[in-house]
mmCIF file of C-alpha atoms in Angstrom:
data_model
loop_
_atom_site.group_PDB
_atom_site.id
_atom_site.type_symbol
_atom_site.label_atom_id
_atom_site.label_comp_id
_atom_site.label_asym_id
_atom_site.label_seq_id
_atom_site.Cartn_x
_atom_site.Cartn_y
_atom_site.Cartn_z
ATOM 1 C CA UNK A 906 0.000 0.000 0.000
ATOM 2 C CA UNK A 907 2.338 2.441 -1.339
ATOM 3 C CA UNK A 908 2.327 5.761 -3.761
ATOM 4 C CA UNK A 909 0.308 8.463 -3.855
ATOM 5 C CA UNK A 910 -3.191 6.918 -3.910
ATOM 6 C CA UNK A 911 -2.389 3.773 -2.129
ATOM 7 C CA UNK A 912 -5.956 3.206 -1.478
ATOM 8 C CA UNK A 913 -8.261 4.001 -4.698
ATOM 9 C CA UNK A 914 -11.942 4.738 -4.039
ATOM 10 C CA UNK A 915 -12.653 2.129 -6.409
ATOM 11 C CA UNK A 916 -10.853 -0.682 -4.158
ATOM 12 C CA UNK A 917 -12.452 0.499 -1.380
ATOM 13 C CA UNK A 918 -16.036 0.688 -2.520
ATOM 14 C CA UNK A 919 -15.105 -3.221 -3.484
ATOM 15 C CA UNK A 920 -13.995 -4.200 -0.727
ATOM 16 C CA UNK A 921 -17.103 -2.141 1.225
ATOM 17 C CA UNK A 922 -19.853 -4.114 -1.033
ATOM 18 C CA UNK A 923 -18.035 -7.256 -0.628
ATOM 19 C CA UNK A 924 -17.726 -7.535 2.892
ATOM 20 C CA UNK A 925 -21.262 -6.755 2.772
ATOM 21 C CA UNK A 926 -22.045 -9.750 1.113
ATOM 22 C CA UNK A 927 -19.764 -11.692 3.467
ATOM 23 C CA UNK A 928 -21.436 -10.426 6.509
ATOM 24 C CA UNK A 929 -24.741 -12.657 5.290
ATOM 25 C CA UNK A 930 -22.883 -15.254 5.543
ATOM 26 C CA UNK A 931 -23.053 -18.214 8.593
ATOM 27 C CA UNK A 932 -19.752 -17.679 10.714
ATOM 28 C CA UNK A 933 -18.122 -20.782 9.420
ATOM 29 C CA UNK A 934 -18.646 -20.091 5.560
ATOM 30 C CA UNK A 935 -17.302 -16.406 6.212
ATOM 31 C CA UNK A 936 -14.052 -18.336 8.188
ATOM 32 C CA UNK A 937 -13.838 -20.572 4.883
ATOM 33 C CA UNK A 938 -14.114 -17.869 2.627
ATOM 34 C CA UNK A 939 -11.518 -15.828 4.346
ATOM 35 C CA UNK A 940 -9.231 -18.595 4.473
ATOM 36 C CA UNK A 941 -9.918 -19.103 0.592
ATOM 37 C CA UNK A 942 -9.187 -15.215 0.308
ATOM 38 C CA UNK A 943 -5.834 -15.236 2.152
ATOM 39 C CA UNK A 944 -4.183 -18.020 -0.392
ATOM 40 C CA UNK A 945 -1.411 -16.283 -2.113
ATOM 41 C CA UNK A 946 -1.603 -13.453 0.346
ATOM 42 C CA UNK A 947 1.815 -11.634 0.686
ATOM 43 C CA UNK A 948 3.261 -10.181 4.236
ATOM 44 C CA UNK A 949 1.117 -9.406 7.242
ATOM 45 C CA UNK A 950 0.109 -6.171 7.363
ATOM 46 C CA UNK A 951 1.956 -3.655 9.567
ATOM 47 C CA UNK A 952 -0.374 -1.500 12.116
ATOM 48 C CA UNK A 953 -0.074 1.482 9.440
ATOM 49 C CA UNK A 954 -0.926 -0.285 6.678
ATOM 50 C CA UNK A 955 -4.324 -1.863 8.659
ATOM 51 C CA UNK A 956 -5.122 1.389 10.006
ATOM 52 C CA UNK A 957 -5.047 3.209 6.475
ATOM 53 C CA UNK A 958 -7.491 0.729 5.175
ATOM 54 C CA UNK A 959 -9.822 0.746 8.114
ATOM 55 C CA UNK A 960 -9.828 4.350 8.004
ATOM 56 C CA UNK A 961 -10.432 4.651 3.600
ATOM 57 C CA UNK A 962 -13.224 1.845 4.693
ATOM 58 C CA UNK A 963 -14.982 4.135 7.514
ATOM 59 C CA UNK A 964 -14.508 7.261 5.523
ATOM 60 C CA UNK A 965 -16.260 5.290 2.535
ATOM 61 C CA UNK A 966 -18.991 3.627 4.534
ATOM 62 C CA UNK A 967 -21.320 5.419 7.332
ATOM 63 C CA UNK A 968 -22.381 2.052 7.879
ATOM 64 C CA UNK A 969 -18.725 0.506 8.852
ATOM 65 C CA UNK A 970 -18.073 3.711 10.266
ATOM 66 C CA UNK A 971 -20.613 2.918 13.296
ATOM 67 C CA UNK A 972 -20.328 0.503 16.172
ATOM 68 C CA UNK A 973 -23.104 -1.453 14.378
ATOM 69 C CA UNK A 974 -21.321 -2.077 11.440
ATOM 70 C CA UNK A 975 -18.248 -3.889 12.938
ATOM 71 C CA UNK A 976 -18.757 -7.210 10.841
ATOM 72 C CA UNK A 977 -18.839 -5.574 7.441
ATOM 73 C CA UNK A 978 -16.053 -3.428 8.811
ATOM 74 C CA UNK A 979 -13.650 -5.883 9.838
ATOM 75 C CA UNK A 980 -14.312 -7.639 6.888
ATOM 76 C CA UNK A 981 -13.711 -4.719 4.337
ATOM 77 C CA UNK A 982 -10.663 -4.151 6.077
ATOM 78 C CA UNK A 983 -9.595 -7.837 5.678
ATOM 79 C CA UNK A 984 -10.372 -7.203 1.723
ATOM 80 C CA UNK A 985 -8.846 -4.408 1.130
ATOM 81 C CA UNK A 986 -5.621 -5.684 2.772
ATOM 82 C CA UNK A 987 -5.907 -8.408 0.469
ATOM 83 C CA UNK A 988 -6.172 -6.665 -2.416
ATOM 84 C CA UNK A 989 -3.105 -4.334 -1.513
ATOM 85 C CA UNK A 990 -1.108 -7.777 -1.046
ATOM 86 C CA UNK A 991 -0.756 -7.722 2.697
ATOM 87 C CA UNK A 992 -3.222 -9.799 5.457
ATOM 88 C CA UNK A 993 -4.244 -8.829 8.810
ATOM 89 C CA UNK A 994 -5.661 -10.946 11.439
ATOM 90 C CA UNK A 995 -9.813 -10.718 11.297
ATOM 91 C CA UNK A 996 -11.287 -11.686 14.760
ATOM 92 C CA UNK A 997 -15.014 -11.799 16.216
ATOM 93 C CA UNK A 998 -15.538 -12.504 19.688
ATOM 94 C CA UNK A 999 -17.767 -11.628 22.996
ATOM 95 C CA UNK A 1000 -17.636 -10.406 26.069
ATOM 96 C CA UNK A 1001 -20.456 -11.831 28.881
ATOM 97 C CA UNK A 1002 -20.583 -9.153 31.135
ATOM 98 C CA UNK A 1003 -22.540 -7.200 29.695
ATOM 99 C CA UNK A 1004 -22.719 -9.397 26.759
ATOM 100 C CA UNK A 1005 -21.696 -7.988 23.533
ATOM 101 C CA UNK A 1006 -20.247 -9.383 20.232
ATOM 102 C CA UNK A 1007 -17.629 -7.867 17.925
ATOM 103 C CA UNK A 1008 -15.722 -7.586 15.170
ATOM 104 C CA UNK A 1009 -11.920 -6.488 14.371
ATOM 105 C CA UNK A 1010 -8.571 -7.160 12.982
ATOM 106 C CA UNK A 1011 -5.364 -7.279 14.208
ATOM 107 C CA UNK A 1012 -1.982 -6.345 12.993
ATOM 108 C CA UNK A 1013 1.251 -7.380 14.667
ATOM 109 C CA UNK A 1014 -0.861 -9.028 17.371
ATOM 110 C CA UNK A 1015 -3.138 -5.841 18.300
ATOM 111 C CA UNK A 1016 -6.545 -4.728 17.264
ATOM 112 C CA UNK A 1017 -6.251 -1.628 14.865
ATOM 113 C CA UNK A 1018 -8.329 1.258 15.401
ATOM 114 C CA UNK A 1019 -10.366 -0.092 18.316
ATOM 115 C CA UNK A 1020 -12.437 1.720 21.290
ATOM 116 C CA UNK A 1021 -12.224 -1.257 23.116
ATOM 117 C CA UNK A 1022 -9.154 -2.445 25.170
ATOM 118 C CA UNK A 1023 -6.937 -4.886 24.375
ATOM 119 C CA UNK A 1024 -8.446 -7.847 25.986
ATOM 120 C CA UNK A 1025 -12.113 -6.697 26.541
ATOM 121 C CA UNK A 1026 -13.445 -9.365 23.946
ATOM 122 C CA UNK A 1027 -12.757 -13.095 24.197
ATOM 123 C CA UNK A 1028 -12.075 -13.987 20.502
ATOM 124 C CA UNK A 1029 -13.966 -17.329 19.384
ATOM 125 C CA UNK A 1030 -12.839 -16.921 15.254
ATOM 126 C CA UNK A 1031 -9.520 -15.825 14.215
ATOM 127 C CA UNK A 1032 -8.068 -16.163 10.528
ATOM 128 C CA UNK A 1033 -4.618 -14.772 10.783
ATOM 129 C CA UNK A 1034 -1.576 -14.197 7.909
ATOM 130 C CA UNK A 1035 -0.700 -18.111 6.486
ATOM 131 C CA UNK A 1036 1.831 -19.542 8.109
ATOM 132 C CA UNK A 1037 3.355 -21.068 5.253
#
């Protein structure tokens, strides 16, 4: 995600409709597709390069801008690493007291561009960078 445009509108909007799409999905066939997505995938992402796409995804969606949108959010952001040759780690998870679920990703082991503490949700799916 480099030059002067590193993140074209067009991209984004992509990656915005697709995750859409994605978010219908059961949990499991989102994990599968994900993992499907990430084949060929280059590098992890770094924090930067996470945070630039989860910010050109908010600034492009009002709906993955809000606390409601976190699914199609996290899943954007996933995409539009992708397509920019890098991966970041997409998580969903809960937290009991008070229950909540969420969405996120995670680059370098921390969740980019989060309210929320490190540690507030439990994670229950993770697809991270391919090990190999």
């Amino acid at each position: 995600m480099s030059g002067a445009d590193p993140l074209g509108r067009r991209e984004v909007r992509v990656a915005v409709v697709t995750a859409r799409l994605l978010a219908a999905l059961p949990p499991d066939r989102i994990r599968l597709a994900l993992r499907l997505v990430r084949l060929g995938a280059g590098a992890p992402a770094s924090p930067e390069q996470a945070l630039a796409a989860r910010e050109a995804v908010t600034a492009a969606s009002a709906r993955c801008a809000t606390s409601h949108g976190c699914l199609q959010r996290s899943l954007a952001v996933v995409l539009l690493c992708r397509m920019n040759g890098v991966w970041v780690t997409w998580c969903t998870g809960v937290r009991t007291r008070p229950f909540r679920s969420h969405a996120w990703v995670e680059a370098a082991g921390t969740p980019v561009g989060e309210p929320y503490p490190e540690g507030y949700f439990a994670p229950i799916l993770r697809v991270p960078p391919s090990t190999g």
